[in-house]
Amino acid sequence: MDSQCSSSVGSRATQGGLGNINSTLVSSRIESYEAGEKKCISDVRRTFCLFVTFDLLFVTLLWIIELNVNGGIQEQLMQEVLQYDYHKSFFDIFLLAVFRFAALILAYAVCKVRHWWAIAITTAITTGFLIVKVVVSKLLSQGAFGYLLPIISFILAWIETWLLDFKVLPQEAGDEIRYLSVQSVADQEPLLYPGPVSEGQFYSPPESMADSDEDLDDKLDLEKPIV
């Protein structure tokens, strides 16, 4: 009897402990996801936005170097901006980087879009514009920057597409699916688990010595012969 009581007590205590552990794990996962949702932007999306900013800064730096190499920044700005010529100027490649930066930051940092349509538009416009410019213009005859700026802009635009399509959107979708699954498990589990049962609930006190002595005297009186 004692062994059965102790085993039942142990099993109930174990179930209560496991229930408490499971509820703690579920609640901690939900709290961690909700804390991540409270951020303005996810970590992987922030990395993407930083790369978009790097795209703009890198193309701008290359364009400034090109202006300085070809005879001074002020003179070249006059020729490439005020006297813009599609066949010779690199100013439109700089504007293309500004367009990519503005469109992608507005879509994926400000509006927090979870679709690839914005990056598809910017990449398609960048690719088409650069291909036409390289074919029609005379950039290839202007030295190393005639090759470098179009190629760098083309590569950066497609790296941004790869980052968003294969890193940002799948990871955020996976995080949302995991949160929903954990939330459903938390809703199905009971809020209260049976606590550990104390051994005192199954304790039966021993018979008192006074009652046992009285019963023994009664038995002896009955066994005495009647004279």
PDB file of C-alpha atoms in Angstrom:
ATOM      1  CA  MET A   1       0.000   0.000   0.000  1.00  0.00           C
ATOM      2  CA  ASP A   2       2.771   2.381   0.948  1.00  0.00           C
ATOM      3  CA  SER A   3       4.683   1.619  -2.267  1.00  0.00           C
ATOM      4  CA  GLN A   4       1.588   2.242  -4.407  1.00  0.00           C
ATOM      5  CA  CYS A   5       0.935   5.548  -2.647  1.00  0.00           C
ATOM      6  CA  SER A   6       4.534   6.632  -3.031  1.00  0.00           C
ATOM      7  CA  SER A   7       4.574   5.681  -6.741  1.00  0.00           C
ATOM      8  CA  SER A   8       1.360   7.600  -7.393  1.00  0.00           C
ATOM      9  CA  VAL A   9       2.737  10.579  -5.544  1.00  0.00           C
ATOM     10  CA  GLY A  10       5.939  10.442  -7.566  1.00  0.00           C
ATOM     11  CA  SER A  11       4.088  10.138 -10.897  1.00  0.00           C
ATOM     12  CA  ARG A  12       1.804  13.053 -10.105  1.00  0.00           C
ATOM     13  CA  ALA A  13       4.733  15.178  -9.003  1.00  0.00           C
ATOM     14  CA  THR A  14       6.592  14.297 -12.197  1.00  0.00           C
ATOM     15  CA  GLN A  15       3.603  15.206 -14.357  1.00  0.00           C
ATOM     16  CA  GLY A  16       3.197  18.466 -12.529  1.00  0.00           C
ATOM     17  CA  GLY A  17       6.869  19.294 -12.945  1.00  0.00           C
ATOM     18  CA  LEU A  18       6.840  18.442 -16.664  1.00  0.00           C
ATOM     19  CA  GLY A  19       3.729  20.504 -17.189  1.00  0.00           C
ATOM     20  CA  ASN A  20       5.282  23.479 -15.488  1.00  0.00           C
ATOM     21  CA  ILE A  21       8.461  23.098 -17.569  1.00  0.00           C
ATOM     22  CA  ASN A  22       6.496  22.871 -20.849  1.00  0.00           C
ATOM     23  CA  SER A  23       4.406  25.903 -20.015  1.00  0.00           C
ATOM     24  CA  THR A  24       7.540  27.840 -19.104  1.00  0.00           C
ATOM     25  CA  LEU A  25       9.226  26.944 -22.416  1.00  0.00           C
ATOM     26  CA  VAL A  26       6.157  27.862 -24.459  1.00  0.00           C
ATOM     27  CA  SER A  27       5.700  31.170 -22.657  1.00  0.00           C
ATOM     28  CA  SER A  28       9.381  32.025 -23.050  1.00  0.00           C
ATOM     29  CA  ARG A  29       9.253  31.358 -26.804  1.00  0.00           C
ATOM     30  CA  ILE A  30       6.153  33.495 -27.189  1.00  0.00           C
ATOM     31  CA  GLU A  31       7.703  36.313 -25.168  1.00  0.00           C
ATOM     32  CA  SER A  32      10.907  36.189 -27.220  1.00  0.00           C
ATOM     33  CA  TYR A  33       8.973  36.393 -30.495  1.00  0.00           C
ATOM     34  CA  GLU A  34       6.781  39.213 -29.197  1.00  0.00           C
ATOM     35  CA  ALA A  35       9.902  41.071 -28.088  1.00  0.00           C
ATOM     36  CA  GLY A  36      11.283  40.687 -31.606  1.00  0.00           C
ATOM     37  CA  GLU A  37       8.012  41.951 -33.070  1.00  0.00           C
ATOM     38  CA  LYS A  38       8.207  45.038 -30.872  1.00  0.00           C
ATOM     39  CA  LYS A  39      11.404  46.037 -32.665  1.00  0.00           C
ATOM     40  CA  CYS A  40      10.993  48.523 -35.469  1.00  0.00           C
ATOM     41  CA  ILE A  41      12.583  46.104 -37.923  1.00  0.00           C
ATOM     42  CA  SER A  42      13.936  42.565 -37.848  1.00  0.00           C
ATOM     43  CA  ASP A  43      17.665  41.835 -37.814  1.00  0.00           C
ATOM     44  CA  VAL A  44      17.795  40.300 -41.276  1.00  0.00           C
ATOM     45  CA  ARG A  45      15.745  43.158 -42.756  1.00  0.00           C
ATOM     46  CA  ARG A  46      18.065  45.663 -41.066  1.00  0.00           C
ATOM     47  CA  THR A  47      21.029  43.939 -42.722  1.00  0.00           C
ATOM     48  CA  PHE A  48      19.303  44.259 -46.084  1.00  0.00           C
ATOM     49  CA  CYS A  49      18.670  47.981 -45.545  1.00  0.00           C
ATOM     50  CA  LEU A  50      22.304  48.480 -44.566  1.00  0.00           C
ATOM     51  CA  PHE A  51      23.396  46.827 -47.805  1.00  0.00           C
ATOM     52  CA  VAL A  52      21.059  49.086 -49.788  1.00  0.00           C
ATOM     53  CA  THR A  53      22.678  52.076 -48.076  1.00  0.00           C
ATOM     54  CA  PHE A  54      26.102  50.655 -48.898  1.00  0.00           C
ATOM     55  CA  ASP A  55      25.022  50.400 -52.541  1.00  0.00           C
ATOM     56  CA  LEU A  56      24.252  54.127 -52.685  1.00  0.00           C
ATOM     57  CA  LEU A  57      27.390  55.185 -50.829  1.00  0.00           C
ATOM     58  CA  PHE A  58      29.694  52.961 -52.883  1.00  0.00           C
ATOM     59  CA  VAL A  59      28.344  54.144 -56.244  1.00  0.00           C
ATOM     60  CA  THR A  60      28.516  57.756 -55.028  1.00  0.00           C
ATOM     61  CA  LEU A  61      32.138  57.286 -53.973  1.00  0.00           C
ATOM     62  CA  LEU A  62      33.075  55.784 -57.337  1.00  0.00           C
ATOM     63  CA  TRP A  63      31.358  58.641 -59.176  1.00  0.00           C
ATOM     64  CA  ILE A  64      33.190  61.267 -57.078  1.00  0.00           C
ATOM     65  CA  ILE A  65      36.497  59.521 -57.772  1.00  0.00           C
ATOM     66  CA  GLU A  66      35.670  59.513 -61.496  1.00  0.00           C
ATOM     67  CA  LEU A  67      34.899  63.241 -61.372  1.00  0.00           C
ATOM     68  CA  ASN A  68      38.164  63.973 -59.600  1.00  0.00           C
ATOM     69  CA  VAL A  69      40.258  61.830 -61.918  1.00  0.00           C
ATOM     70  CA  ASN A  70      38.934  63.394 -65.115  1.00  0.00           C
ATOM     71  CA  GLY A  71      39.936  66.983 -64.339  1.00  0.00           C
ATOM     72  CA  GLY A  72      38.394  68.210 -61.086  1.00  0.00           C
ATOM     73  CA  ILE A  73      35.054  67.822 -59.368  1.00  0.00           C
ATOM     74  CA  GLN A  74      33.632  71.254 -60.168  1.00  0.00           C
ATOM     75  CA  GLU A  75      34.444  71.164 -63.876  1.00  0.00           C
ATOM     76  CA  GLN A  76      33.180  67.619 -64.304  1.00  0.00           C
ATOM     77  CA  LEU A  77      29.985  68.406 -62.391  1.00  0.00           C
ATOM     78  CA  MET A  78      29.328  71.197 -64.849  1.00  0.00           C
ATOM     79  CA  GLN A  79      29.818  68.846 -67.770  1.00  0.00           C
ATOM     80  CA  GLU A  80      28.006  65.775 -66.436  1.00  0.00           C
ATOM     81  CA  VAL A  81      25.123  67.454 -64.588  1.00  0.00           C
ATOM     82  CA  LEU A  82      24.405  70.840 -66.146  1.00  0.00           C
ATOM     83  CA  GLN A  83      25.545  69.783 -69.622  1.00  0.00           C
ATOM     84  CA  TYR A  84      24.213  66.247 -69.313  1.00  0.00           C
ATOM     85  CA  ASP A  85      24.962  63.901 -72.193  1.00  0.00           C
ATOM     86  CA  TYR A  86      23.493  60.406 -72.087  1.00  0.00           C
ATOM     87  CA  HIS A  87      26.364  58.980 -74.127  1.00  0.00           C
ATOM     88  CA  LYS A  88      29.178  60.320 -71.919  1.00  0.00           C
ATOM     89  CA  SER A  89      27.851  61.164 -68.455  1.00  0.00           C
ATOM     90  CA  PHE A  90      27.928  58.925 -65.369  1.00  0.00           C
ATOM     91  CA  PHE A  91      25.416  61.120 -63.561  1.00  0.00           C
ATOM     92  CA  ASP A  92      22.483  58.916 -64.553  1.00  0.00           C
ATOM     93  CA  ILE A  93      24.157  55.875 -62.954  1.00  0.00           C
ATOM     94  CA  PHE A  94      24.377  57.836 -59.711  1.00  0.00           C
ATOM     95  CA  LEU A  95      20.688  58.788 -60.021  1.00  0.00           C
ATOM     96  CA  LEU A  96      19.880  55.124 -60.610  1.00  0.00           C
ATOM     97  CA  ALA A  97      21.543  54.250 -57.284  1.00  0.00           C
ATOM     98  CA  VAL A  98      19.546  57.021 -55.579  1.00  0.00           C
ATOM     99  CA  PHE A  99      16.356  55.596 -57.103  1.00  0.00           C
ATOM    100  CA  ARG A 100      17.144  52.092 -55.820  1.00  0.00           C
ATOM    101  CA  PHE A 101      17.916  53.405 -52.348  1.00  0.00           C
ATOM    102  CA  ALA A 102      14.759  55.534 -52.088  1.00  0.00           C
ATOM    103  CA  ALA A 103      12.431  52.846 -53.442  1.00  0.00           C
ATOM    104  CA  LEU A 104      13.825  49.964 -51.379  1.00  0.00           C
ATOM    105  CA  ILE A 105      14.107  51.871 -48.102  1.00  0.00           C
ATOM    106  CA  LEU A 106      10.572  53.202 -48.528  1.00  0.00           C
ATOM    107  CA  ALA A 107       9.182  49.757 -49.310  1.00  0.00           C
ATOM    108  CA  TYR A 108      11.107  47.500 -46.911  1.00  0.00           C
ATOM    109  CA  ALA A 109      12.107  49.800 -44.041  1.00  0.00           C
ATOM    110  CA  VAL A 110       9.277  52.340 -43.823  1.00  0.00           C
ATOM    111  CA  CYS A 111       6.306  50.362 -45.156  1.00  0.00           C
ATOM    112  CA  LYS A 112       7.764  46.937 -44.156  1.00  0.00           C
ATOM    113  CA  VAL A 113       6.505  45.229 -47.294  1.00  0.00           C
ATOM    114  CA  ARG A 114       6.739  41.400 -47.216  1.00  0.00           C
ATOM    115  CA  HIS A 115       6.743  40.825 -50.954  1.00  0.00           C
ATOM    116  CA  TRP A 116       9.331  40.869 -53.698  1.00  0.00           C
ATOM    117  CA  TRP A 117       7.513  43.208 -56.111  1.00  0.00           C
ATOM    118  CA  ALA A 118       9.474  46.340 -55.105  1.00  0.00           C
ATOM    119  CA  ILE A 119      12.893  44.727 -55.523  1.00  0.00           C
ATOM    120  CA  ALA A 120      11.736  43.192 -58.814  1.00  0.00           C
ATOM    121  CA  ILE A 121      10.835  46.649 -60.174  1.00  0.00           C
ATOM    122  CA  THR A 122      14.116  48.289 -59.118  1.00  0.00           C
ATOM    123  CA  THR A 123      16.244  45.404 -60.388  1.00  0.00           C
ATOM    124  CA  ALA A 124      14.421  45.271 -63.731  1.00  0.00           C
ATOM    125  CA  ILE A 125      14.769  49.035 -64.261  1.00  0.00           C
ATOM    126  CA  THR A 126      18.450  48.959 -63.249  1.00  0.00           C
ATOM    127  CA  THR A 127      19.254  46.007 -65.493  1.00  0.00           C
ATOM    128  CA  GLY A 128      17.449  47.391 -68.524  1.00  0.00           C
ATOM    129  CA  PHE A 129      18.885  50.883 -68.144  1.00  0.00           C
ATOM    130  CA  LEU A 130      22.472  49.673 -67.726  1.00  0.00           C
ATOM    131  CA  ILE A 131      22.290  47.299 -70.680  1.00  0.00           C
ATOM    132  CA  VAL A 132      20.936  50.027 -72.953  1.00  0.00           C
ATOM    133  CA  LYS A 133      23.473  52.564 -71.697  1.00  0.00           C
ATOM    134  CA  VAL A 134      26.431  50.238 -72.243  1.00  0.00           C
ATOM    135  CA  VAL A 135      25.262  49.345 -75.749  1.00  0.00           C
ATOM    136  CA  VAL A 136      24.257  52.830 -76.915  1.00  0.00           C
ATOM    137  CA  SER A 137      26.614  55.176 -75.031  1.00  0.00           C
ATOM    138  CA  LYS A 138      30.361  55.665 -75.318  1.00  0.00           C
ATOM    139  CA  LEU A 139      31.274  54.836 -71.723  1.00  0.00           C
ATOM    140  CA  LEU A 140      33.612  52.012 -72.671  1.00  0.00           C
ATOM    141  CA  SER A 141      35.898  54.493 -74.390  1.00  0.00           C
ATOM    142  CA  GLN A 142      36.324  56.593 -71.235  1.00  0.00           C
ATOM    143  CA  GLY A 143      38.732  54.379 -69.371  1.00  0.00           C
ATOM    144  CA  ALA A 144      38.320  52.065 -66.401  1.00  0.00           C
ATOM    145  CA  PHE A 145      35.310  53.850 -64.920  1.00  0.00           C
ATOM    146  CA  GLY A 146      33.375  53.242 -68.119  1.00  0.00           C
ATOM    147  CA  TYR A 147      33.528  49.541 -67.221  1.00  0.00           C
ATOM    148  CA  LEU A 148      33.544  49.798 -63.430  1.00  0.00           C
ATOM    149  CA  LEU A 149      30.446  51.878 -62.634  1.00  0.00           C
ATOM    150  CA  PRO A 150      27.961  49.941 -64.806  1.00  0.00           C
ATOM    151  CA  ILE A 151      29.290  46.557 -63.666  1.00  0.00           C
ATOM    152  CA  ILE A 152      29.286  47.511 -59.969  1.00  0.00           C
ATOM    153  CA  SER A 153      25.748  48.900 -60.194  1.00  0.00           C
ATOM    154  CA  PHE A 154      24.542  45.757 -61.956  1.00  0.00           C
ATOM    155  CA  ILE A 155      26.143  43.404 -59.402  1.00  0.00           C
ATOM    156  CA  LEU A 156      24.890  45.342 -56.357  1.00  0.00           C
ATOM    157  CA  ALA A 157      21.330  45.420 -57.686  1.00  0.00           C
ATOM    158  CA  TRP A 158      21.256  41.634 -58.109  1.00  0.00           C
ATOM    159  CA  ILE A 159      22.886  41.019 -54.725  1.00  0.00           C
ATOM    160  CA  GLU A 160      20.065  43.036 -53.157  1.00  0.00           C
ATOM    161  CA  THR A 161      17.548  40.852 -54.981  1.00  0.00           C
ATOM    162  CA  TRP A 162      19.249  37.690 -53.746  1.00  0.00           C
ATOM    163  CA  LEU A 163      19.357  38.941 -50.145  1.00  0.00           C
ATOM    164  CA  LEU A 164      15.678  39.798 -50.064  1.00  0.00           C
ATOM    165  CA  ASP A 165      14.376  36.758 -51.921  1.00  0.00           C
ATOM    166  CA  PHE A 166      16.544  34.100 -50.274  1.00  0.00           C
ATOM    167  CA  LYS A 167      17.286  35.563 -46.832  1.00  0.00           C
ATOM    168  CA  VAL A 168      14.877  38.248 -45.630  1.00  0.00           C
ATOM    169  CA  LEU A 169      11.480  36.987 -46.746  1.00  0.00           C
ATOM    170  CA  PRO A 170      12.018  33.240 -46.027  1.00  0.00           C
ATOM    171  CA  GLN A 171      13.445  33.882 -42.560  1.00  0.00           C
ATOM    172  CA  GLU A 172      10.627  36.223 -41.575  1.00  0.00           C
ATOM    173  CA  ALA A 173       8.040  33.771 -42.894  1.00  0.00           C
ATOM    174  CA  GLY A 174       9.661  30.942 -40.924  1.00  0.00           C
ATOM    175  CA  ASP A 175       9.666  33.024 -37.742  1.00  0.00           C
ATOM    176  CA  GLU A 176       5.975  33.772 -38.182  1.00  0.00           C
ATOM    177  CA  ILE A 177       5.130  30.090 -38.758  1.00  0.00           C
ATOM    178  CA  ARG A 178       7.047  29.067 -35.642  1.00  0.00           C
ATOM    179  CA  TYR A 179       5.271  31.726 -33.607  1.00  0.00           C
ATOM    180  CA  LEU A 180       1.852  30.549 -34.797  1.00  0.00           C
ATOM    181  CA  SER A 181       2.678  26.906 -34.015  1.00  0.00           C
ATOM    182  CA  VAL A 182       3.917  27.779 -30.531  1.00  0.00           C
ATOM    183  CA  GLN A 183       0.864  29.975 -29.975  1.00  0.00           C
ATOM    184  CA  SER A 184      -1.471  27.118 -30.955  1.00  0.00           C
ATOM    185  CA  VAL A 185       0.302  24.755 -28.566  1.00  0.00           C
ATOM    186  CA  ALA A 186      -0.007  27.320 -25.797  1.00  0.00           C
ATOM    187  CA  ASP A 187      -3.737  27.708 -26.452  1.00  0.00           C
ATOM    188  CA  GLN A 188      -4.299  23.940 -26.307  1.00  0.00           C
ATOM    189  CA  GLU A 189      -2.458  23.392 -23.036  1.00  0.00           C
ATOM    190  CA  PRO A 190      -4.329  23.891 -19.742  1.00  0.00           C
ATOM    191  CA  LEU A 191      -3.510  26.990 -17.799  1.00  0.00           C
ATOM    192  CA  LEU A 192      -3.191  25.179 -14.455  1.00  0.00           C
ATOM    193  CA  TYR A 193      -1.345  21.934 -13.877  1.00  0.00           C
ATOM    194  CA  PRO A 194      -1.886  19.663 -10.873  1.00  0.00           C
ATOM    195  CA  GLY A 195       0.728  20.424  -8.314  1.00  0.00           C
ATOM    196  CA  PRO A 196       2.791  17.823  -6.496  1.00  0.00           C
ATOM    197  CA  VAL A 197       0.771  15.764  -4.067  1.00  0.00           C
ATOM    198  CA  SER A 198       2.111  15.573  -0.542  1.00  0.00           C
ATOM    199  CA  GLU A 199       2.498  12.227   1.166  1.00  0.00           C
ATOM    200  CA  GLY A 200       0.343  13.490   4.007  1.00  0.00           C
ATOM    201  CA  GLN A 201      -2.735  13.154   1.834  1.00  0.00           C
ATOM    202  CA  PHE A 202      -2.251   9.373   1.722  1.00  0.00           C
ATOM    203  CA  TYR A 203      -1.137   8.985   5.335  1.00  0.00           C
ATOM    204  CA  SER A 204      -3.326   6.867   7.551  1.00  0.00           C
ATOM    205  CA  PRO A 205      -2.555   7.213  11.266  1.00  0.00           C
ATOM    206  CA  PRO A 206      -1.780   4.014  13.184  1.00  0.00           C
ATOM    207  CA  GLU A 207      -4.297   2.624  15.633  1.00  0.00           C
ATOM    208  CA  SER A 208      -3.964   4.021  19.101  1.00  0.00           C
ATOM    209  CA  MET A 209      -2.496   1.820  21.824  1.00  0.00           C
ATOM    210  CA  ALA A 210      -5.416   2.506  24.151  1.00  0.00           C
ATOM    211  CA  ASP A 211      -7.939   1.079  21.698  1.00  0.00           C
ATOM    212  CA  SER A 212      -5.814  -2.036  21.133  1.00  0.00           C
ATOM    213  CA  ASP A 213      -5.507  -2.701  24.914  1.00  0.00           C
ATOM    214  CA  GLU A 214      -9.275  -2.438  25.392  1.00  0.00           C
ATOM    215  CA  ASP A 215      -9.910  -4.887  22.561  1.00  0.00           C
ATOM    216  CA  LEU A 216      -7.421  -7.337  24.104  1.00  0.00           C
ATOM    217  CA  ASP A 217      -9.168  -7.146  27.517  1.00  0.00           C
ATOM    218  CA  ASP A 218     -12.545  -7.792  25.906  1.00  0.00           C
ATOM    219  CA  LYS A 219     -11.186 -10.875  24.158  1.00  0.00           C
ATOM    220  CA  LEU A 220      -9.707 -12.229  27.427  1.00  0.00           C
ATOM    221  CA  ASP A 221     -13.014 -11.726  29.256  1.00  0.00           C
ATOM    222  CA  LEU A 222     -14.849 -13.671  26.619  1.00  0.00           C
ATOM    223  CA  GLU A 223     -12.370 -16.548  26.816  1.00  0.00           C
ATOM    224  CA  LYS A 224     -12.695 -16.940  30.616  1.00  0.00           C
ATOM    225  CA  PRO A 225     -14.881 -19.976  31.606  1.00  0.00           C
ATOM    226  CA  ILE A 226     -18.142 -19.175  33.347  1.00  0.00           C
ATOM    227  CA  VAL A 227     -18.268 -20.773  36.846  1.00  0.00           C
TER     228      VAL A 227
END
